[in-house]
CSV table of N, CA and C in Angstrom, one decimal:
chain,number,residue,atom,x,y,z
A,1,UNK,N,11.6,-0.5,-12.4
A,1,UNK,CA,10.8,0.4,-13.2
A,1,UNK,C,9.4,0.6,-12.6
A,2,UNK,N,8.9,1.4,-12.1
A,2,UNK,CA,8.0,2.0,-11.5
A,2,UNK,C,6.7,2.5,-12.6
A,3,UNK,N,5.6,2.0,-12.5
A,3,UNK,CA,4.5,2.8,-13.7
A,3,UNK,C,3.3,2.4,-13.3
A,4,UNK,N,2.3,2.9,-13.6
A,4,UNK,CA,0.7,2.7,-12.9
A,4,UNK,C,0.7,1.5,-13.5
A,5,UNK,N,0.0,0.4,-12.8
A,5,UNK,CA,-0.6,-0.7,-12.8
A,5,UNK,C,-1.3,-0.5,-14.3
A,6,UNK,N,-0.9,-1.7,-14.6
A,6,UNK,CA,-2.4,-2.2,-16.2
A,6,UNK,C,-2.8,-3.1,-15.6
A,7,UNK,N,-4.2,-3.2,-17.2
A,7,UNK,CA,-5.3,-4.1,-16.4
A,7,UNK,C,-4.4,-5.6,-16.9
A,8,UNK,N,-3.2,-5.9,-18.1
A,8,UNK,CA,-3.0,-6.9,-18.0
A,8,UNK,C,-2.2,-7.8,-17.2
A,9,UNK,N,-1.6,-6.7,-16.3
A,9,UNK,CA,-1.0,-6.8,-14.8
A,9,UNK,C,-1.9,-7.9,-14.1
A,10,UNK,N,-2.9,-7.3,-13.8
A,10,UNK,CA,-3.6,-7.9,-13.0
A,10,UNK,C,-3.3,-9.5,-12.3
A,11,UNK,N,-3.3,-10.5,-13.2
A,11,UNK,CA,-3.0,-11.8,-12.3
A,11,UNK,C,-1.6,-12.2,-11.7
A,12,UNK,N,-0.5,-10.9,-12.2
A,12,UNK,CA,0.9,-11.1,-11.9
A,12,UNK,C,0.9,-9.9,-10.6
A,13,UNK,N,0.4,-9.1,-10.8
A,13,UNK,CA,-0.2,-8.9,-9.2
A,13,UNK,C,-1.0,-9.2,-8.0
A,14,UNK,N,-2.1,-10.2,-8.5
A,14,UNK,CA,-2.4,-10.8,-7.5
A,14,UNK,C,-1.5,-12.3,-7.2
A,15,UNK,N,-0.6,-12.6,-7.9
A,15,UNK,CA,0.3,-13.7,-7.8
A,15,UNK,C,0.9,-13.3,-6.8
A,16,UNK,N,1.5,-11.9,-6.7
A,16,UNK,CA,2.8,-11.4,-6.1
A,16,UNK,C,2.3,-11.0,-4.4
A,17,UNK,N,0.8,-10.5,-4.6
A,17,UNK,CA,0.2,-10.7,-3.6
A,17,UNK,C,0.3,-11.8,-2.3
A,18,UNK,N,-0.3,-12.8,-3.5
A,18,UNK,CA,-0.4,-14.3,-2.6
A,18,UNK,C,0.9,-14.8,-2.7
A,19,UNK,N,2.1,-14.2,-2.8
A,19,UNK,CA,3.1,-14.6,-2.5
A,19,UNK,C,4.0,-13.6,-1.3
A,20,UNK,N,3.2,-12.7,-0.3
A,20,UNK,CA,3.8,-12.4,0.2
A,20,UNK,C,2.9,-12.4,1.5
A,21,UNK,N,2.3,-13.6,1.8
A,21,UNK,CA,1.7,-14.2,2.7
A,21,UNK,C,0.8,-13.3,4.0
A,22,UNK,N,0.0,-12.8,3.1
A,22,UNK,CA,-0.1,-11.6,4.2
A,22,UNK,C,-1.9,-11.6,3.9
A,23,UNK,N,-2.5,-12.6,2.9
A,23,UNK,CA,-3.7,-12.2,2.4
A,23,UNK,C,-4.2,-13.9,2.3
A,24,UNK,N,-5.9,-13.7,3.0
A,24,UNK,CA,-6.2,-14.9,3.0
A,24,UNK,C,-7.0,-15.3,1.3
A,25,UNK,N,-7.6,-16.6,0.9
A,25,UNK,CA,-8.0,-16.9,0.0
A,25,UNK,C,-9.2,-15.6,-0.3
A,26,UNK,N,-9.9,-15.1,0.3
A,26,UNK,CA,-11.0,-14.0,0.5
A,26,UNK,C,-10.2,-12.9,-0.1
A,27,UNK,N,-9.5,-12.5,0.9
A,27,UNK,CA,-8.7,-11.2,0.4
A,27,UNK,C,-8.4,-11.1,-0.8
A,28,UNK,N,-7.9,-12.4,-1.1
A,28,UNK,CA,-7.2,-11.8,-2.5
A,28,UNK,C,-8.3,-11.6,-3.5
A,29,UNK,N,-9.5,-12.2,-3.5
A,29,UNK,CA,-10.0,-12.2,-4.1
A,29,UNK,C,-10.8,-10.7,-4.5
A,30,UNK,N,-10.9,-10.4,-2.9
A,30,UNK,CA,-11.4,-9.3,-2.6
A,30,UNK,C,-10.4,-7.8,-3.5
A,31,UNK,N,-9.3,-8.2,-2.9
A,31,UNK,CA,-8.3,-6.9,-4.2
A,31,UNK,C,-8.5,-7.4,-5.8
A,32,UNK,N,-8.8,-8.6,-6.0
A,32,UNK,CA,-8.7,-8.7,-7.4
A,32,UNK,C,-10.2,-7.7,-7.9
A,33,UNK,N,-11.1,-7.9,-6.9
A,33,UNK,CA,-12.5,-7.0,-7.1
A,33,UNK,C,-12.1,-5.5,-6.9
A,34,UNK,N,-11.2,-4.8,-6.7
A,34,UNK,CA,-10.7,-3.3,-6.0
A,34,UNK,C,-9.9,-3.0,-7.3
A,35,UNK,N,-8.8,-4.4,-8.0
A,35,UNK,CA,-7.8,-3.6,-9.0
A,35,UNK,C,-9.0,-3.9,-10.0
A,36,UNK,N,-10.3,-5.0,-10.2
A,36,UNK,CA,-11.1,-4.7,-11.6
A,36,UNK,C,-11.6,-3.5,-11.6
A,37,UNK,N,-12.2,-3.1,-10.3
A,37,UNK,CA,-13.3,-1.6,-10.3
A,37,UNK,C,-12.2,-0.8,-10.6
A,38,UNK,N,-11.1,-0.6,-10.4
A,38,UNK,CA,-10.1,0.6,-10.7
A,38,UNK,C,-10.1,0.8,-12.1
A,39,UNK,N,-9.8,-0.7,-12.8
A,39,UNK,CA,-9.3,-0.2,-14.1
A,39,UNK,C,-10.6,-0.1,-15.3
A,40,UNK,N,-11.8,-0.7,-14.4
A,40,UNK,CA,-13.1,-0.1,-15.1
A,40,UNK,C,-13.8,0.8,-15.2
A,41,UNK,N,-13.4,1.9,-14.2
A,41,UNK,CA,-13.7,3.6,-14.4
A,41,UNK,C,-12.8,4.4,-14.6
A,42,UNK,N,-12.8,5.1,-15.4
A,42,UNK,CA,-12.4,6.2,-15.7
A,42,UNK,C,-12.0,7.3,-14.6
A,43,UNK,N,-13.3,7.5,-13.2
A,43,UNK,CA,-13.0,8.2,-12.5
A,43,UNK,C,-12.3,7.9,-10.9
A,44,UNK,N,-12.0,6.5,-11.4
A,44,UNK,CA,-11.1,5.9,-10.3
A,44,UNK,C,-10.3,6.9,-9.8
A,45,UNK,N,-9.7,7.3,-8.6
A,45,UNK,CA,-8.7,7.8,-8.0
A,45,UNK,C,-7.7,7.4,-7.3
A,46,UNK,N,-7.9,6.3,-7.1
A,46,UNK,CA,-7.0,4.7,-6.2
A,46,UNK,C,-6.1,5.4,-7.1
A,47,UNK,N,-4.5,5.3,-6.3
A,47,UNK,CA,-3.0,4.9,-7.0
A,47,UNK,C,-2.6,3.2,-6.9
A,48,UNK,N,-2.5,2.8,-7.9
A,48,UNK,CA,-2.0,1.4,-8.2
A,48,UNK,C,-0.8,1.1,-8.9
A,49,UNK,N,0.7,0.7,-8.4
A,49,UNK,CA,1.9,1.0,-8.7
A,49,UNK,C,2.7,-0.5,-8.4
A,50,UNK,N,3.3,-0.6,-9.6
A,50,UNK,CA,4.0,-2.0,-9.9
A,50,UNK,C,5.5,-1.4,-10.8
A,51,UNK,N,5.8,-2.1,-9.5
A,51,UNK,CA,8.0,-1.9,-9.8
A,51,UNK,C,8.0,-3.3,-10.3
A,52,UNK,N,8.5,-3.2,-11.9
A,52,UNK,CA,8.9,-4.3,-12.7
A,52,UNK,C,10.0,-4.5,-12.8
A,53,UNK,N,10.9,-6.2,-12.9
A,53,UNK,CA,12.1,-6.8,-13.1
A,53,UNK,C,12.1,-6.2,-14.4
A,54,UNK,N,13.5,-7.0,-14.5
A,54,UNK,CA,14.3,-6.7,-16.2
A,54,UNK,C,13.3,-7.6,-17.0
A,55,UNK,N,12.6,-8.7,-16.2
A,55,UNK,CA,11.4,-8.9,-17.6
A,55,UNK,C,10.1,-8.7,-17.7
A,56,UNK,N,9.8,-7.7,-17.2
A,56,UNK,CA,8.8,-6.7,-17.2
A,56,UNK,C,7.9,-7.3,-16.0
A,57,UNK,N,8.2,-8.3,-14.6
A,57,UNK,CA,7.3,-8.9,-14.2
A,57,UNK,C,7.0,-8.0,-12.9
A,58,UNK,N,6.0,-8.2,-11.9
A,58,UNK,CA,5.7,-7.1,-11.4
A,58,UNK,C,6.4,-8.1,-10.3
A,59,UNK,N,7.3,-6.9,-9.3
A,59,UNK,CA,8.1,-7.8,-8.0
A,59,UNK,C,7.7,-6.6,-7.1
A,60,UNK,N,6.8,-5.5,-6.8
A,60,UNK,CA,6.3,-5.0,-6.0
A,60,UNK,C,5.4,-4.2,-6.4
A,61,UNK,N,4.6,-3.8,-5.3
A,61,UNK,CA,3.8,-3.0,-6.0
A,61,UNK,C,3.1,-2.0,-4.7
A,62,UNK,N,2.0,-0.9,-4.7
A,62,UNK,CA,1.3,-0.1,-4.2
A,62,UNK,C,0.1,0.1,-4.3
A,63,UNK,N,-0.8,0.2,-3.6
A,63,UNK,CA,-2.1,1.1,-3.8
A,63,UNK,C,-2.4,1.6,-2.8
A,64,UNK,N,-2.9,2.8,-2.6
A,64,UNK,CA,-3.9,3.8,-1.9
A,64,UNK,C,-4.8,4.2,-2.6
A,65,UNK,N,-5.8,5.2,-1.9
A,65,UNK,CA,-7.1,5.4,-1.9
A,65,UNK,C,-7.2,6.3,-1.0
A,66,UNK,N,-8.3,7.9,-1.4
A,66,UNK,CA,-8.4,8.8,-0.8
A,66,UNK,C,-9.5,8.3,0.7
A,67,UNK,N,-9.6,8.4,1.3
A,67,UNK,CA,-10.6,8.8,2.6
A,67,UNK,C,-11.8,8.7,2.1
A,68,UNK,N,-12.5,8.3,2.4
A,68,UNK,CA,-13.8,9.0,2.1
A,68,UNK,C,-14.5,10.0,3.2
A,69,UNK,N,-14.7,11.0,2.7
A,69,UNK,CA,-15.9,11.5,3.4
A,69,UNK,C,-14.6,12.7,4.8
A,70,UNK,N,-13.1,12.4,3.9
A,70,UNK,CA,-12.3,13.4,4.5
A,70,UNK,C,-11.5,14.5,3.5
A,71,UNK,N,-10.7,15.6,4.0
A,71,UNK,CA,-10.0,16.4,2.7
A,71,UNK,C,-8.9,15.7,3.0
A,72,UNK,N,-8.5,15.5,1.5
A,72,UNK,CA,-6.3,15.5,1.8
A,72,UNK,C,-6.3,14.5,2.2
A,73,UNK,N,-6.7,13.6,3.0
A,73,UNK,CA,-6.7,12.0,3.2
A,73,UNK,C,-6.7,11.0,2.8
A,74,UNK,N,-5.5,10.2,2.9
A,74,UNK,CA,-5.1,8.9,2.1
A,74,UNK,C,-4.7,7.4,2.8
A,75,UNK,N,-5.3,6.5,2.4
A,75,UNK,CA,-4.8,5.5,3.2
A,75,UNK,C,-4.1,4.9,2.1
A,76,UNK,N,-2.6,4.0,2.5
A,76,UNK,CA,-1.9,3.7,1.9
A,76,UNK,C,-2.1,2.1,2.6
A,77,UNK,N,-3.2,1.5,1.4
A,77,UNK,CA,-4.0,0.2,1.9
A,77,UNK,C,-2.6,-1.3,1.4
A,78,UNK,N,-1.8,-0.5,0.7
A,78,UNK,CA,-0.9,-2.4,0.7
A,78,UNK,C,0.4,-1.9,-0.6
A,79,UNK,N,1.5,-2.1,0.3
A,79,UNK,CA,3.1,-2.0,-0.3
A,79,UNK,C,3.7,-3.0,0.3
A,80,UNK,N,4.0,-4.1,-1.0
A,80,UNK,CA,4.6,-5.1,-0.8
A,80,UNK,C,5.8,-5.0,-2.0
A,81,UNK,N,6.9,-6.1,-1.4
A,81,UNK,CA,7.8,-6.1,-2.4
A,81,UNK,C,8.0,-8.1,-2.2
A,82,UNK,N,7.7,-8.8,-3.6
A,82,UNK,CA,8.5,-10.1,-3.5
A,82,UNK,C,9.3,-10.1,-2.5
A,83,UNK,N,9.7,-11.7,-1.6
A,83,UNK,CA,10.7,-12.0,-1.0
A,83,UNK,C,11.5,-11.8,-1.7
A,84,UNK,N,12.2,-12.5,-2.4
A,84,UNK,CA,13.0,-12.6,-3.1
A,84,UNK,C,14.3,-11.2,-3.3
A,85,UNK,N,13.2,-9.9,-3.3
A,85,UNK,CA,13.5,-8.9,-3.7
A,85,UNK,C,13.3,-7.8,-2.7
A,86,UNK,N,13.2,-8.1,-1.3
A,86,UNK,CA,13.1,-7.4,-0.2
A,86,UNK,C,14.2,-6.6,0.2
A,87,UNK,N,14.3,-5.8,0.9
A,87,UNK,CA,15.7,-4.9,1.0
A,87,UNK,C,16.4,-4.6,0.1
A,88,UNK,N,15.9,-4.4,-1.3
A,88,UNK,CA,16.5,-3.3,-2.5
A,88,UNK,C,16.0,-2.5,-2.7
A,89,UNK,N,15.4,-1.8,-1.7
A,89,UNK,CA,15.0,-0.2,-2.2
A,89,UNK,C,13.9,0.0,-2.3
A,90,UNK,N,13.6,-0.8,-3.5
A,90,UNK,CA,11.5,-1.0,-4.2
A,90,UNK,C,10.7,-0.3,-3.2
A,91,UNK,N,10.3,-1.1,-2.0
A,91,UNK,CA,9.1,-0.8,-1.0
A,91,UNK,C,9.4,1.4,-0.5
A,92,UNK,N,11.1,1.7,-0.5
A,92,UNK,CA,11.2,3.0,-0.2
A,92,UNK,C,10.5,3.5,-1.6
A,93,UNK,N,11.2,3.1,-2.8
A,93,UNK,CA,10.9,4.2,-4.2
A,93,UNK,C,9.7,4.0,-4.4
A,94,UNK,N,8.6,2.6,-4.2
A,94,UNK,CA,7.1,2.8,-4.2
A,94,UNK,C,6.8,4.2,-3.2
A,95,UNK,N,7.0,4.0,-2.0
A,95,UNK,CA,6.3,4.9,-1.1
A,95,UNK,C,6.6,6.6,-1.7
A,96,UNK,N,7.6,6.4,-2.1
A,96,UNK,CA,8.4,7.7,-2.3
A,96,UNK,C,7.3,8.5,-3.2
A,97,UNK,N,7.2,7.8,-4.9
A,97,UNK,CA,6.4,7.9,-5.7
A,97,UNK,C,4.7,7.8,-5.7
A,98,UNK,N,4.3,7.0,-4.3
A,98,UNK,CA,3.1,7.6,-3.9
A,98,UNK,C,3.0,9.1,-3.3
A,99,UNK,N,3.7,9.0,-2.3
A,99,UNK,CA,3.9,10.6,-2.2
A,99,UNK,C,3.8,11.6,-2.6
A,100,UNK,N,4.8,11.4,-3.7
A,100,UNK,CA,5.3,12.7,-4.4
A,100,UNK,C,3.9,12.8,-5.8
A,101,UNK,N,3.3,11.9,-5.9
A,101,UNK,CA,2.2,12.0,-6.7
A,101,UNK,C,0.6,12.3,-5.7
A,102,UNK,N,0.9,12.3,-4.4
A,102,UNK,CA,-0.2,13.2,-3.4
A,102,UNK,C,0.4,14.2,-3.5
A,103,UNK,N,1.4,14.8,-3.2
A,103,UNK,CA,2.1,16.4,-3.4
A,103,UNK,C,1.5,16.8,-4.4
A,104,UNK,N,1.7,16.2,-5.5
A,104,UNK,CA,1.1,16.8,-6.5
A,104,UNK,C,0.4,17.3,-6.7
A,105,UNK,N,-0.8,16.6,-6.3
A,105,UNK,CA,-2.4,16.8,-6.0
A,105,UNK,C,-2.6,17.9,-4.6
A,106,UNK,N,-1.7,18.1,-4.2
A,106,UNK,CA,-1.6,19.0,-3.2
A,106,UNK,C,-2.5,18.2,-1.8
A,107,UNK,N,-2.7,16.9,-1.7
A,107,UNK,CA,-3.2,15.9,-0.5
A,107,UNK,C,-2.2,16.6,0.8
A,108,UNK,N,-3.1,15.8,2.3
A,108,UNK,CA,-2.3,16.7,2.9
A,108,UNK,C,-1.8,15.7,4.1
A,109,UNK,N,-2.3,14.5,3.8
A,109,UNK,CA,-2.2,13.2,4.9
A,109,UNK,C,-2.0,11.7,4.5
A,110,UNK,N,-1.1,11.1,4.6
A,110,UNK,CA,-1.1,9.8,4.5
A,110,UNK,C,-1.0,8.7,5.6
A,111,UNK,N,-2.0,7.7,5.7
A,111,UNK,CA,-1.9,7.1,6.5
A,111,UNK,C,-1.8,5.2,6.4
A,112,UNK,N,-1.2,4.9,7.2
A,112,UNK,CA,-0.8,3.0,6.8
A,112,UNK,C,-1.2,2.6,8.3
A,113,UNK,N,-1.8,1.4,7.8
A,113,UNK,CA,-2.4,0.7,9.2
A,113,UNK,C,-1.4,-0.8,8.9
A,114,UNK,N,-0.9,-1.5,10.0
A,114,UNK,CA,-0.3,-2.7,10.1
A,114,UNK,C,-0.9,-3.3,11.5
A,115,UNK,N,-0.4,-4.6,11.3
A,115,UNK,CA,-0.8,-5.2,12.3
A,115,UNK,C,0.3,-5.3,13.7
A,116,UNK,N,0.0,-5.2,15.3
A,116,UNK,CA,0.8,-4.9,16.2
A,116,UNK,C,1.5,-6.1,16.2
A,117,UNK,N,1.5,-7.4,15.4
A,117,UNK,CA,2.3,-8.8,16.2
A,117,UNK,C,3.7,-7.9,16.1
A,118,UNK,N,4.2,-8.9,17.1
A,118,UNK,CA,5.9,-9.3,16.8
A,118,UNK,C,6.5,-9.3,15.5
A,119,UNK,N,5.7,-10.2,14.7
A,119,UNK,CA,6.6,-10.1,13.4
A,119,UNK,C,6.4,-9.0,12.2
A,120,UNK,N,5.4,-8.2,12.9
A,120,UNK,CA,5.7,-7.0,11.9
A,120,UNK,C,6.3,-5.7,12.7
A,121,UNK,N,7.4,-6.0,13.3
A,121,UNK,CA,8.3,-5.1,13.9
A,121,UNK,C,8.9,-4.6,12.7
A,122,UNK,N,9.7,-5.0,12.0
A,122,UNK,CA,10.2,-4.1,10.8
A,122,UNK,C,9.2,-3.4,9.8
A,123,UNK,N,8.1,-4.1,10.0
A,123,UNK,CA,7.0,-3.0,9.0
A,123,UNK,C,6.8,-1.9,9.6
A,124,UNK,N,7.1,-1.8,11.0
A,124,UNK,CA,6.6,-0.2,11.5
A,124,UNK,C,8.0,0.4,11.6
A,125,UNK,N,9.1,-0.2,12.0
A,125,UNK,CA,10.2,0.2,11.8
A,125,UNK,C,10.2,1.3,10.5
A,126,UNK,N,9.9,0.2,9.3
A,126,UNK,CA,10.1,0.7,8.1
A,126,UNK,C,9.2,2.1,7.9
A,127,UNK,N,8.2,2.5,8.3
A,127,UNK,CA,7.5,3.5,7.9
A,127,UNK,C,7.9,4.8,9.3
A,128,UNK,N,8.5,4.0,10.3
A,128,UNK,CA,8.8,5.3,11.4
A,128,UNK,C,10.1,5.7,10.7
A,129,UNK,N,10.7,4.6,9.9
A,129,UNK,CA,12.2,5.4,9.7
A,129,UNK,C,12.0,6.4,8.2
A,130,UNK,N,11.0,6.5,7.9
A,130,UNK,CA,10.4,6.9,6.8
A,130,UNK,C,9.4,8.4,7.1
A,131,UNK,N,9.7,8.5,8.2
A,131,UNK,CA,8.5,10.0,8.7
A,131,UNK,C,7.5,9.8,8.7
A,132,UNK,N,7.2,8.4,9.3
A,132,UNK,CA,5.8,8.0,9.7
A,132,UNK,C,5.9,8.1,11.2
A,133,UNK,N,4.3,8.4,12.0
A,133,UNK,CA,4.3,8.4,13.3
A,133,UNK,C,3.5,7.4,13.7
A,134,UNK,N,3.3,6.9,14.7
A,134,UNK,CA,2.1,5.7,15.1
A,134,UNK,C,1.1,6.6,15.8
A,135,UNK,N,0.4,6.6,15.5
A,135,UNK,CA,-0.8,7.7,15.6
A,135,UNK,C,-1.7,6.8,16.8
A,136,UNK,N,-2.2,5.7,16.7
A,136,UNK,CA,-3.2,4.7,17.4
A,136,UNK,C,-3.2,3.7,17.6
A,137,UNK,N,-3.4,2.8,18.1
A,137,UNK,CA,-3.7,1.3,18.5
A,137,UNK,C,-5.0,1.0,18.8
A,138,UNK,N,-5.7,-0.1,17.8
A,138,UNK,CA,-7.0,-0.6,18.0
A,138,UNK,C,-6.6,-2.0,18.6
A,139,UNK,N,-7.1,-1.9,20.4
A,139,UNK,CA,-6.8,-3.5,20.3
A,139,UNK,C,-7.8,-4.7,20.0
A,140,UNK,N,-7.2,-5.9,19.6
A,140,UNK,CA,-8.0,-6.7,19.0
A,140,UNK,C,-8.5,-6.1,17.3
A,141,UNK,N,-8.1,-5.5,16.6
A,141,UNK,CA,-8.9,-5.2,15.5
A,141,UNK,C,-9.2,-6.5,14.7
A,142,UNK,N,-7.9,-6.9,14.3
A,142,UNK,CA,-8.2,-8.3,13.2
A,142,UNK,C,-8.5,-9.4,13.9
A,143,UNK,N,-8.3,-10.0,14.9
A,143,UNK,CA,-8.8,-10.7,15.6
A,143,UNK,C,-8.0,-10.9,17.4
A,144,UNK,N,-8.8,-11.5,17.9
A,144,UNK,CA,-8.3,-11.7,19.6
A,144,UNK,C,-6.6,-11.7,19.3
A,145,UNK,N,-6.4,-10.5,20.3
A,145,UNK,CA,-4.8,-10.3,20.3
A,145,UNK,C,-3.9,-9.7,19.3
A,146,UNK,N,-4.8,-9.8,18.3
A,146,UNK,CA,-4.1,-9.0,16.8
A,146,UNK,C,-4.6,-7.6,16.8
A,147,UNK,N,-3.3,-6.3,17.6
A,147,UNK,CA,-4.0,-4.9,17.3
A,147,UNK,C,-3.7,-4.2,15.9
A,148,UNK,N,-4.4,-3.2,15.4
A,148,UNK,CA,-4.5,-2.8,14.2
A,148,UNK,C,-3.4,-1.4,15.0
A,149,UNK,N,-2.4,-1.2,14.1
A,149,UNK,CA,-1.2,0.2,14.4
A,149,UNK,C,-1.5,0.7,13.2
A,150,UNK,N,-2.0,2.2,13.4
A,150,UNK,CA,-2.3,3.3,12.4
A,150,UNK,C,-0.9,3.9,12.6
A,151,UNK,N,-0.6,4.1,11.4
A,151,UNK,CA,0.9,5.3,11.3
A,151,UNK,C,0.0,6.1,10.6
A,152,UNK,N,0.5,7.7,10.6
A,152,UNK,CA,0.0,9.0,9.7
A,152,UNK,C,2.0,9.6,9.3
A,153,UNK,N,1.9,10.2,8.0
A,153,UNK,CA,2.7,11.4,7.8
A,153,UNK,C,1.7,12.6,7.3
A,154,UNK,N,2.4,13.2,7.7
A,154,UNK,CA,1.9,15.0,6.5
A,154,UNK,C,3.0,15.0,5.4
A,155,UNK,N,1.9,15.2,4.0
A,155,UNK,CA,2.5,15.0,3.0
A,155,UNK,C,2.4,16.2,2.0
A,156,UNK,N,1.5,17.6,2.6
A,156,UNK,CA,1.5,18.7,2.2
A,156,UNK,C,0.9,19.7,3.3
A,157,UNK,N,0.5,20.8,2.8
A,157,UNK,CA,0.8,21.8,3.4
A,157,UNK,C,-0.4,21.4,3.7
A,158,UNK,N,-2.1,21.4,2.8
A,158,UNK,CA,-3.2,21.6,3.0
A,158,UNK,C,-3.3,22.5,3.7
């Protein structure tokens, strides 16, 4: 079940976070500071999206965030799905549902940045098999030898 993020989500999303080993002690902290500012304004525009089990617990989830300072531009900053729960669909129907909620808005670009190692071969996999392109390579972004891979889709006409 797919529905915007609540604020009392919050520590079962950053649980699900630090369980998909991708975020250091800092980070997480730093998203727990991104989902409070989200659900403390009103004029937030972040999408924040949690696919719940049969007992309402959050086993994946989404967020993006428009560009700043561009039109129609979106970075799709973190889609994760629990181990547990990997390869049932979730991470497609999140992305799907971010989408189709930029369509809406009539946005006209989405874009996902990953990291180049080896072991995120199936994360790019997953977004080129998905009508993503790899747009760039920053080398060294995250650290010596870690390059930053930008993928883009068009997601409307703009």
């Amino acid at each position: 079940m797919i529905h915007d993020a609540t604020p009392d989500q919050t520590p079962a999303l950053l649980a699900l976070c630090g369980t998909l080993g991708l975020f250091e002690p800092d980070e997480l902290d730093a998203l727990r500071g991104m989902l409070e500012a989200h659900f403390a304004t009103k004029a937030s525009t972040a999408i924040w999206l949690a696919d719940l089990d049969d007992n309402h617990t959050p086993i994946a989830l989404a967020f993006a965030e428009p560009e700043r300072m561009t039109h129609g531009t979106w970075n799709l900053l973190l889609l994760g799905t629990h181990p547990a729960h990997q390869n049932t669909g979730r991470g497609t129907a999140l992305l799907a549902e971010v989408e189709h909620r930029l369509r809406e808005q009539n946005e006209r670009l989405l874009l996902v940045e990953t990291a180049g190692l080896d072991d995120f071969d199936g994360v790019r996999r997953f977004y080129a098999d998905r009508g993503f392109t790899s747009e760039a390579t920053l080398r060294d972004f995250y650290a010596d030898g870690v390059d930053k891979v930008v993928f883009r889709k068009g997601i409307g006409a703009g």
